[in-house]
Amino acid sequence: MRGRFITFEGGEGAGKSTQVARLTETLRSQGIDVVRTREPGGSTGAEQIRDLVLNGAAERWSPMTETLLMYAARADHLERTIRPALAAGRWVLCDRFADSSRAYQGAGGGVDAAFIEQMDAAVVGADQPDLTLIFDLPVEIGLARALGRGDASEVRFESKGQAFHQRLREGFAAIAAAHPNRCRVVDAQGDPDVVFARVQAAIQPLLTAVAA
Ligand code: TYD
């Protein structure tokens, strides 16, 4: 049986990566074979593109160029990592995926939504996530958390300013509203245990479906 594909999305500092790690551990302890991966990246070629796109000045790439780079990375990641894992019955948990392109390059960067959907149909096609968790947090709290990490690398998007991040948050809310069957909005405020309880509640239907 094909594995399940779960993606984790949201703005900066929403605590997604911690939650992906925790869900990976929990599912493995239940005997589920999990591949934990991320975007941009997740395959050798896509990690090289990640390095290009996340480092340097905020204006290094236009939003259109970013979109093309993100989908180039995504094509490689799907071909080399995601599709083989799902075909082998493994579950794939991915820290960011195509909704980040819709939100960051589309809503945030102004790239035409219809163009992104055309790319998505060609590159992702039928391999859409079974479930997408969208971590939602007020922009000020997220940016304060992200900047508080004190890591000066990979900060191109963090450095884009408050108005950009507000468009992102609205973009993610619109994605959730447009895809109610696939997306669940998770309140990312509160300590990690509280947020993880929300994550577990959101994935319960997938576990029940597999057990049935
Ligand atoms: P990452 O270090 O994974 O950030 P975070 O901890 O916030 O997830 O960096 C990924 C960055 O790349 C993040 O700022 C969002 C951006 N991004 C896009 O702009 N478009 C995309 O399609 C993807 C996958 C990521």
XYZ file of N, CA and C and ligand atoms in Angstrom:
661
model
N 0.835 -1.196 0.000
C 0.000 0.000 0.000
C 0.879 1.259 0.000
N 0.420 2.255 -0.782
C 1.154 3.515 -0.856
C 1.198 4.160 0.530
N 2.360 4.766 0.859
C 2.489 5.451 2.142
C 1.684 6.733 2.173
N 1.704 7.384 3.309
C 0.992 8.657 3.468
C 1.979 9.813 3.363
N 1.497 10.924 2.824
C 2.341 12.092 2.579
C 1.774 13.272 3.383
N 2.537 13.723 4.385
C 2.082 14.819 5.262
C 3.063 15.983 5.158
N 2.548 17.180 4.911
C 3.421 18.349 4.826
C 3.123 19.321 5.970
N 4.154 20.057 6.360
C 4.105 21.015 7.472
C 4.419 22.390 6.912
N 3.510 23.331 7.123
C 3.654 24.657 6.507
C 3.409 25.757 7.532
N 3.804 26.968 7.163
C 3.555 28.126 8.023
C 4.653 29.154 7.842
N 4.496 30.267 8.534
C 5.474 31.352 8.429
C 6.728 31.063 9.237
N 7.536 32.088 9.399
C 8.805 31.930 10.129
C 8.526 31.761 11.625
N 9.326 30.916 12.283
C 9.274 30.807 13.737
C 8.040 30.127 14.293
N 7.335 29.351 13.445
C 6.099 28.710 13.911
C 6.366 27.410 14.669
N 7.628 26.979 14.720
C 7.969 25.772 15.471
C 7.691 24.484 14.714
N 7.554 24.570 13.390
C 7.255 23.380 12.582
C 8.290 22.287 12.736
N 9.564 22.692 12.673
C 10.620 21.671 12.620
C 10.605 20.800 13.874
N 10.377 21.417 15.029
C 10.252 20.659 16.277
C 9.097 19.673 16.182
N 7.990 20.122 15.607
C 6.803 19.266 15.525
C 7.005 18.123 14.526
N 7.710 18.389 13.420
C 7.995 17.304 12.465
C 8.830 16.235 13.160
N 9.834 16.686 13.920
C 10.714 15.737 14.614
C 9.906 14.903 15.610
N 9.022 15.552 16.355
C 8.248 14.816 17.362
C 7.290 13.827 16.729
N 6.627 14.255 15.646
C 5.690 13.328 15.001
C 6.446 12.153 14.386
N 7.621 12.408 13.845
C 8.434 11.321 13.283
C 8.707 10.268 14.363
N 9.158 10.724 15.527
C 9.461 9.792 16.631
C 8.220 9.011 17.047
N 7.109 9.724 17.187
C 5.877 9.075 17.658
C 5.393 8.019 16.669
N 5.398 8.355 15.379
C 4.932 7.374 14.379
C 5.871 6.170 14.329
N 7.180 6.437 14.421
C 8.139 5.309 14.411
C 7.902 4.400 15.603
N 7.585 4.992 16.755
C 7.363 4.164 17.946
C 6.097 3.320 17.788
N 5.239 3.718 16.834
C 4.032 2.917 16.546
C 4.290 1.923 15.412
N 5.546 1.817 14.987
C 5.896 0.832 13.956
C 5.728 1.324 12.528
N 5.501 2.625 12.340
C 5.346 3.168 10.977
C 6.725 3.577 10.463
N 7.007 3.193 9.220
C 8.290 3.513 8.595
C 8.207 4.931 8.016
N 8.940 5.872 8.618
C 8.804 7.291 8.277
C 10.074 7.826 7.641
N 9.903 8.560 6.546
C 10.997 9.341 5.963
C 10.724 10.799 6.325
N 11.668 11.411 7.029
C 11.524 12.827 7.377
C 12.371 13.635 6.414
N 11.761 14.625 5.768
C 12.509 15.385 4.778
C 12.094 16.855 4.832
N 12.653 17.676 3.933
C 12.366 19.112 3.999
C 12.492 19.746 2.621
N 11.895 20.933 2.491
C 12.077 21.734 1.278
C 12.404 23.175 1.637
N 13.119 23.921 0.780
C 13.812 23.349 -0.367
C 14.892 22.382 0.097
N 15.052 21.275 -0.620
C 16.048 20.273 -0.257
C 15.461 18.889 -0.303
N 16.057 17.981 0.468
C 15.521 16.630 0.572
C 16.100 15.628 -0.418
N 16.959 16.087 -1.320
C 17.729 15.207 -2.213
C 19.035 15.954 -2.473
N 20.033 15.256 -3.000
C 21.344 15.904 -3.146
C 21.252 17.157 -4.016
N 20.599 17.043 -5.163
C 20.504 18.195 -6.067
C 19.677 19.313 -5.463
N 18.582 18.945 -4.820
C 17.703 19.965 -4.245
C 18.378 20.690 -3.081
N 19.245 20.001 -2.338
C 19.977 20.679 -1.253
C 20.953 21.714 -1.837
N 21.491 21.423 -3.037
C 22.382 22.409 -3.669
C 21.590 23.644 -4.092
N 20.374 23.433 -4.585
C 19.527 24.577 -4.945
C 19.145 25.350 -3.682
N 18.901 24.624 -2.573
C 18.576 25.289 -1.306
C 19.648 26.308 -0.926
N 20.881 25.886 -1.068
C 21.986 26.742 -0.709
C 21.947 28.050 -1.525
N 21.641 27.923 -2.814
C 21.538 29.112 -3.674
C 20.422 30.042 -3.232
N 19.283 29.451 -2.905
C 18.075 30.267 -2.765
C 17.911 30.855 -1.360
N 18.510 30.221 -0.350
C 18.298 30.722 1.019
C 19.418 31.623 1.521
N 20.482 31.737 0.792
C 21.585 32.576 1.259
C 21.748 33.802 0.358
N 22.304 34.839 0.935
C 22.542 36.055 0.158
C 21.550 37.145 0.500
N 21.610 38.229 -0.248
C 20.773 39.399 0.031
C 19.312 39.084 -0.286
N 18.396 39.769 0.410
C 16.962 39.535 0.228
C 16.566 39.677 -1.241
N 17.184 40.619 -1.954
C 16.797 40.871 -3.352
C 17.649 40.080 -4.355
N 18.403 39.091 -3.875
C 19.287 38.335 -4.777
C 18.535 37.717 -5.949
N 17.358 37.146 -5.678
C 16.541 36.533 -6.728
C 15.194 37.224 -6.767
N 14.614 37.359 -7.953
C 13.237 37.867 -8.033
C 12.297 36.740 -7.602
N 11.056 37.087 -7.220
C 10.096 36.037 -6.865
C 9.874 35.036 -8.005
N 9.910 35.493 -9.258
C 9.750 34.553 -10.382
C 10.911 33.554 -10.431
N 12.137 34.057 -10.287
C 13.292 33.144 -10.301
C 13.214 32.180 -9.126
N 12.809 32.695 -7.963
C 12.649 31.803 -6.799
C 11.660 30.684 -7.096
N 10.551 31.039 -7.751
C 9.529 30.027 -8.052
C 10.125 28.917 -8.918
N 10.882 29.323 -9.924
C 11.478 28.335 -10.827
C 12.506 27.473 -10.095
N 13.289 28.096 -9.227
C 14.280 27.332 -8.451
C 13.584 26.371 -7.484
N 12.529 26.845 -6.811
C 11.812 25.992 -5.859
C 11.205 24.786 -6.569
N 10.621 25.019 -7.743
C 10.011 23.881 -8.452
C 11.057 22.969 -9.087
N 12.205 23.517 -9.446
C 13.298 22.650 -9.917
C 13.749 21.738 -8.781
N 13.932 22.334 -7.594
C 14.322 21.540 -6.422
C 13.236 20.502 -6.107
N 11.981 20.929 -6.206
C 10.851 20.034 -5.868
C 10.792 18.846 -6.831
N 11.052 19.099 -8.115
C 11.024 17.999 -9.100
C 12.054 16.939 -8.717
N 13.261 17.382 -8.378
C 14.322 16.437 -8.010
C 13.957 15.688 -6.725
N 13.439 16.429 -5.747
C 13.055 15.839 -4.462
C 11.963 14.776 -4.649
N 10.979 15.084 -5.492
C 9.913 14.108 -5.762
C 10.474 12.867 -6.449
N 11.320 13.103 -7.467
C 11.839 11.970 -8.243
C 12.726 11.053 -7.416
N 13.583 11.671 -6.608
C 14.628 10.864 -5.940
C 14.253 10.409 -4.541
N 13.379 11.166 -3.862
C 13.106 10.858 -2.454
C 11.635 10.513 -2.206
N 10.736 11.426 -2.577
C 9.345 11.285 -2.123
C 8.619 10.138 -2.828
N 8.650 10.127 -4.171
C 7.878 9.083 -4.877
C 8.392 7.680 -4.562
N 9.716 7.459 -4.545
C 10.172 6.097 -4.199
C 9.740 5.684 -2.787
N 9.774 6.623 -1.843
C 9.390 6.276 -0.468
C 7.908 5.912 -0.398
N 7.058 6.733 -1.000
C 5.612 6.454 -0.952
C 5.295 5.123 -1.634
N 5.975 4.870 -2.759
C 5.722 3.620 -3.499
C 6.117 2.405 -2.667
N 7.125 2.588 -1.784
C 7.564 1.485 -0.921
C 6.704 1.371 0.344
N 5.653 2.185 0.430
C 4.753 2.102 1.578
C 5.202 2.913 2.776
N 6.254 3.701 2.598
C 6.741 4.506 3.720
C 5.925 5.801 3.814
N 5.864 6.371 5.021
C 5.220 7.669 5.209
C 6.278 8.747 5.009
N 5.880 9.826 4.371
C 6.797 10.945 4.152
C 6.283 12.152 4.924
N 7.111 12.663 5.847
C 6.799 13.899 6.570
C 7.735 14.977 6.050
N 7.175 16.007 5.465
C 8.000 17.008 4.788
C 7.815 18.390 5.414
N 8.931 18.960 5.864
C 8.969 20.298 6.460
C 8.977 21.307 5.307
N 7.813 21.861 5.000
C 7.509 22.740 3.856
C 7.410 21.949 2.556
N 6.502 22.440 1.690
C 6.318 21.855 0.354
C 5.667 22.935 -0.515
N 4.838 22.541 -1.461
C 4.363 23.485 -2.483
C 3.562 24.665 -1.927
N 2.886 24.500 -0.787
C 2.146 25.650 -0.244
C 3.088 26.781 0.147
N 4.347 26.460 0.449
C 5.312 27.542 0.719
C 5.575 28.350 -0.549
N 5.574 27.717 -1.717
C 5.726 28.480 -2.961
C 4.495 29.361 -3.191
N 3.304 28.780 -2.940
C 2.072 29.574 -3.102
C 2.092 30.782 -2.166
N 2.542 30.581 -0.921
C 2.494 31.666 0.064
C 3.662 32.644 -0.113
N 4.908 32.132 -0.165
C 6.073 33.029 -0.200
C 6.233 33.699 -1.563
N 6.181 32.904 -2.651
C 6.402 33.497 -3.972
C 5.094 34.085 -4.518
N 3.968 33.433 -4.245
C 2.682 33.913 -4.734
C 2.155 35.069 -3.886
N 1.594 34.749 -2.720
C 0.994 35.796 -1.881
C 2.020 36.830 -1.441
N 3.199 36.371 -1.048
C 4.221 37.311 -0.547
C 4.941 38.041 -1.663
N 5.300 37.316 -2.715
C 6.154 37.883 -3.762
C 5.420 38.380 -4.988
N 4.126 38.082 -5.099
C 3.336 38.608 -6.213
C 3.404 37.795 -7.496
N 3.949 36.579 -7.452
C 3.939 35.732 -8.659
C 2.500 35.256 -8.916
N 2.118 35.267 -10.181
C 0.758 34.918 -10.581
C 0.370 33.516 -10.082
N -0.757 33.470 -9.368
C -1.200 32.201 -8.776
C -1.466 31.150 -9.851
N -2.007 31.564 -10.986
C -2.324 30.594 -12.042
C -1.044 29.981 -12.614
N 0.024 30.777 -12.689
C 1.313 30.245 -13.164
C 1.842 29.193 -12.192
N 1.740 29.495 -10.891
C 2.213 28.516 -9.893
C 1.408 27.220 -10.014
N 0.112 27.328 -10.220
C -0.714 26.111 -10.330
C -0.350 25.293 -11.577
N 0.035 25.986 -12.651
C 0.464 25.255 -13.858
C 1.741 24.465 -13.576
N 2.690 25.138 -12.894
C 3.944 24.452 -12.544
C 3.641 23.274 -11.633
N 2.737 23.509 -10.687
C 2.427 22.470 -9.708
C 1.810 21.251 -10.392
N 0.921 21.501 -11.346
C 0.285 20.383 -12.058
C 1.338 19.571 -12.816
N 2.329 20.276 -13.383
C 3.348 19.577 -14.169
C 4.345 18.838 -13.279
N 4.715 19.442 -12.159
C 5.805 18.890 -11.332
C 5.270 17.937 -10.253
N 4.243 18.351 -9.539
C 3.721 17.530 -8.430
C 2.627 16.593 -8.955
N 1.797 17.100 -9.833
C 0.748 16.280 -10.447
C -0.145 15.624 -9.416
N -0.279 14.313 -9.520
C -1.195 13.580 -8.638
C -0.600 13.341 -7.247
N 0.684 13.644 -7.063
C 1.339 13.336 -5.782
C 1.163 14.456 -4.762
N -0.065 14.940 -4.631
C -0.361 15.982 -3.654
C -0.320 15.375 -2.246
N -0.027 16.199 -1.236
C -0.042 15.660 0.134
C -1.423 15.118 0.508
N -1.428 14.085 1.350
C -2.689 13.589 1.896
C -3.202 14.546 2.961
N -2.265 15.179 3.667
C -2.626 16.094 4.754
C -1.564 17.184 4.857
N -2.014 18.419 5.039
C -1.103 19.549 5.231
C -1.478 20.249 6.527
N -0.508 20.362 7.437
C -0.727 21.096 8.684
C -0.144 22.488 8.495
N -0.976 23.496 8.667
C -0.533 24.884 8.506
C -0.420 25.505 9.897
N 0.799 25.760 10.321
C 1.050 26.326 11.651
C 0.862 27.827 11.593
N -0.074 28.305 12.405
C -0.456 29.721 12.343
C -0.068 30.442 13.630
N 0.508 31.633 13.430
C 1.047 32.401 14.557
C 1.022 33.879 14.167
N 0.710 34.796 15.127
C 0.827 36.214 14.787
C 2.248 36.536 14.305
N 2.327 37.403 13.291
C 3.606 37.684 12.629
C 4.688 38.155 13.609
N 4.323 39.032 14.540
C 5.343 39.585 15.453
C 5.971 38.471 16.294
N 5.130 37.538 16.743
C 5.633 36.458 17.604
C 6.552 35.533 16.789
N 6.135 35.205 15.583
C 6.930 34.311 14.735
C 8.280 34.910 14.389
N 8.273 36.176 13.989
C 9.544 36.807 13.597
C 10.470 36.942 14.804
N 9.901 37.264 15.962
C 10.734 37.384 17.170
C 11.370 36.041 17.497
N 10.579 34.960 17.356
C 11.121 33.621 17.616
C 12.216 33.282 16.597
N 11.944 33.552 15.322
C 12.902 33.176 14.269
C 14.198 33.964 14.419
N 14.082 35.253 14.681
C 15.292 36.073 14.788
C 16.037 35.733 16.081
N 15.292 35.299 17.101
C 15.894 34.912 18.379
C 16.738 33.659 18.288
N 16.582 32.907 17.171
C 17.416 31.702 17.024
C 18.885 32.061 16.887
N 19.141 33.314 16.469
C 20.514 33.818 16.458
C 21.405 33.191 15.410
N 20.823 32.443 14.455
C 21.614 31.814 13.412
C 21.595 32.739 12.197
N 22.761 33.211 11.788
C 22.807 34.227 10.728
C 22.747 33.626 9.322
N 22.704 32.294 9.196
C 22.652 31.696 7.857
C 21.197 31.450 7.449
N 20.966 31.325 6.155
C 19.645 31.016 5.607
C 18.566 31.984 6.076
N 18.889 33.277 6.089
C 17.922 34.256 6.595
C 17.333 35.141 5.493
N 17.518 34.740 4.205
C 17.011 35.613 3.141
C 15.546 35.963 3.346
N 14.703 34.978 3.643
C 13.266 35.254 3.737
C 12.911 35.936 5.058
N 13.634 35.566 6.127
C 13.360 36.226 7.415
C 13.597 37.725 7.310
N 14.499 38.130 6.405
C 14.887 39.536 6.345
C 13.990 40.353 5.410
N 12.861 39.809 4.988
C 12.031 40.513 4.000
C 11.051 41.531 4.575
N 10.944 41.650 5.884
C 10.105 42.730 6.434
C 8.697 42.292 6.803
N 8.119 43.089 7.708
C 6.837 42.769 8.343
C 5.679 42.636 7.344
N 5.601 43.554 6.367
C 4.466 43.533 5.427
C 4.477 42.235 4.616
N 5.668 41.801 4.202
C 5.801 40.529 3.480
C 5.259 39.387 4.336
N 5.632 39.379 5.617
C 5.225 38.275 6.491
C 3.730 38.302 6.793
N 3.147 39.502 6.787
C 1.692 39.596 6.956
C 0.991 39.008 5.723
N 1.496 39.291 4.520
C 0.903 38.710 3.302
C 1.029 37.188 3.317
N 2.153 36.711 3.848
C 2.349 35.264 3.971
C 1.274 34.614 4.822
N 1.046 35.223 5.998
C 0.074 34.634 6.917
C -1.304 34.589 6.260
N -1.677 35.679 5.582
C -2.966 35.719 4.899
C -2.984 34.701 3.752
N -1.839 34.560 3.086
C -1.740 33.586 1.991
C -1.977 32.169 2.481
N -1.368 31.819 3.599
C -1.571 30.465 4.143
C -3.029 30.257 4.563
N -3.648 31.302 5.145
C -5.059 31.173 5.543
C -5.928 30.941 4.304
N -5.601 31.619 3.205
C -6.384 31.451 1.970
C -6.193 30.050 1.390
N -4.974 29.524 1.473
C -4.713 28.154 0.984
C -5.554 27.160 1.786
N -5.565 27.331 3.115
C -6.342 26.418 3.968
C -7.824 26.484 3.599
N -8.317 27.691 3.329
C -9.742 27.837 2.989
C -10.046 27.222 1.621
N -9.074 27.303 0.705
C -9.298 26.782 -0.658
C -9.184 25.256 -0.721
N -8.492 24.655 0.237
C -8.283 23.186 0.216
C -8.692 22.586 1.566
N -9.977 22.686 1.905
C -10.400 22.260 3.248
C -10.233 20.765 3.499
N -10.233 19.950 2.480
C -10.068 18.508 2.719
C -8.629 18.150 3.036
N -7.698 18.863 2.404
C -6.272 18.545 2.583
C -5.654 19.271 3.780
N -6.097 20.483 4.081
C -5.377 21.337 5.049
C -6.067 21.435 6.408
N -5.251 21.457 7.455
C -5.722 21.758 8.807
C -4.867 22.891 9.351
N -5.496 23.936 9.884
C -4.750 25.018 10.511
C -4.497 24.628 11.968
N -3.225 24.710 12.387
C -2.846 24.373 13.759
C -2.401 25.659 14.450
N -3.033 25.984 15.568
C -2.624 27.147 16.359
C -1.238 26.850 16.930
N -0.245 27.648 16.518
C 1.150 27.388 16.918
C 1.536 28.120 18.197
N 0.573 28.783 18.836
C 0.884 29.437 20.107
C 0.774 28.427 21.243
N 1.577 28.649 22.273
C 1.571 27.719 23.398
C 2.860 26.925 23.402
N 3.065 26.146 24.457
C 4.346 25.427 24.508
C 4.295 24.217 23.576
N 5.459 23.661 23.245
C 5.516 22.601 22.234
C 4.637 21.386 22.548
N 4.439 21.063 23.840
C 3.582 19.921 24.181
C 2.129 20.185 23.786
N 1.701 21.412 24.041
C 0.317 21.780 23.723
C 0.120 21.747 22.211
N 1.087 22.286 21.481
C 0.983 22.295 20.019
C 1.010 20.855 19.492
N 1.854 20.001 20.096
C 1.948 18.619 19.615
C 0.631 17.863 19.818
N -0.074 18.179 20.897
C -1.389 17.542 21.097
C -2.328 17.918 19.948
N -2.223 19.156 19.474
C -3.057 19.579 18.333
C -2.640 18.822 17.065
N -1.338 18.625 16.897
C -0.842 17.882 15.730
C -1.388 16.450 15.759
N -1.316 15.817 16.918
C -1.780 14.434 17.012
C -3.270 14.319 16.710
N -4.034 15.303 17.194
C -5.473 15.292 16.902
C -5.701 15.412 15.390
N -4.886 16.256 14.739
C -5.084 16.490 13.303
C -4.721 15.262 12.460
N -3.752 14.473 12.901
C -3.369 13.320 12.057
C -4.153 12.051 12.394
N -4.938 12.101 13.460
C -5.685 10.903 13.885
C -6.503 10.260 12.757
N -7.210 11.060 11.949
C -7.998 10.423 10.873
C -7.142 9.588 9.917
N -5.911 9.998 9.652
C -5.049 9.219 8.752
C -4.696 7.877 9.380
N -4.406 7.891 10.689
C -4.049 6.646 11.383
C -5.244 5.708 11.409
N -6.408 6.266 11.642
C -7.619 5.441 11.692
C -7.883 4.817 10.328
N -7.667 5.611 9.267
C -7.912 5.107 7.910
C -6.972 3.953 7.585
N -5.706 4.045 8.051
C -4.741 2.985 7.776
C -5.107 1.715 8.536
N -5.568 1.900 9.791
C -5.901 0.737 10.624
C -7.139 0.011 10.083
N -8.019 0.749 9.405
C -9.310 0.175 8.973
C -9.135 -0.830 7.825
P 13.944 26.984 6.604
O 15.280 27.204 7.201
O 13.482 25.596 6.386
O 12.916 27.865 7.388
P 11.779 27.520 8.391
O 12.462 27.076 9.640
O 11.069 28.830 8.512
O 10.955 26.457 7.734
O 13.957 27.800 5.255
C 13.070 27.640 4.267
C 12.794 29.004 3.696
O 12.460 28.871 2.320
C 11.640 29.679 4.379
O 11.985 31.034 4.610
C 10.548 29.612 3.345
C 11.266 29.528 2.043
N 10.548 28.789 0.983
C 9.971 29.472 -0.082
O 10.051 30.704 -0.131
N 9.310 28.788 -1.064
C 9.210 27.426 -1.065
O 8.600 26.819 -1.978
C 9.814 26.719 0.042
C 9.727 25.220 0.092
C 10.466 27.438 1.040
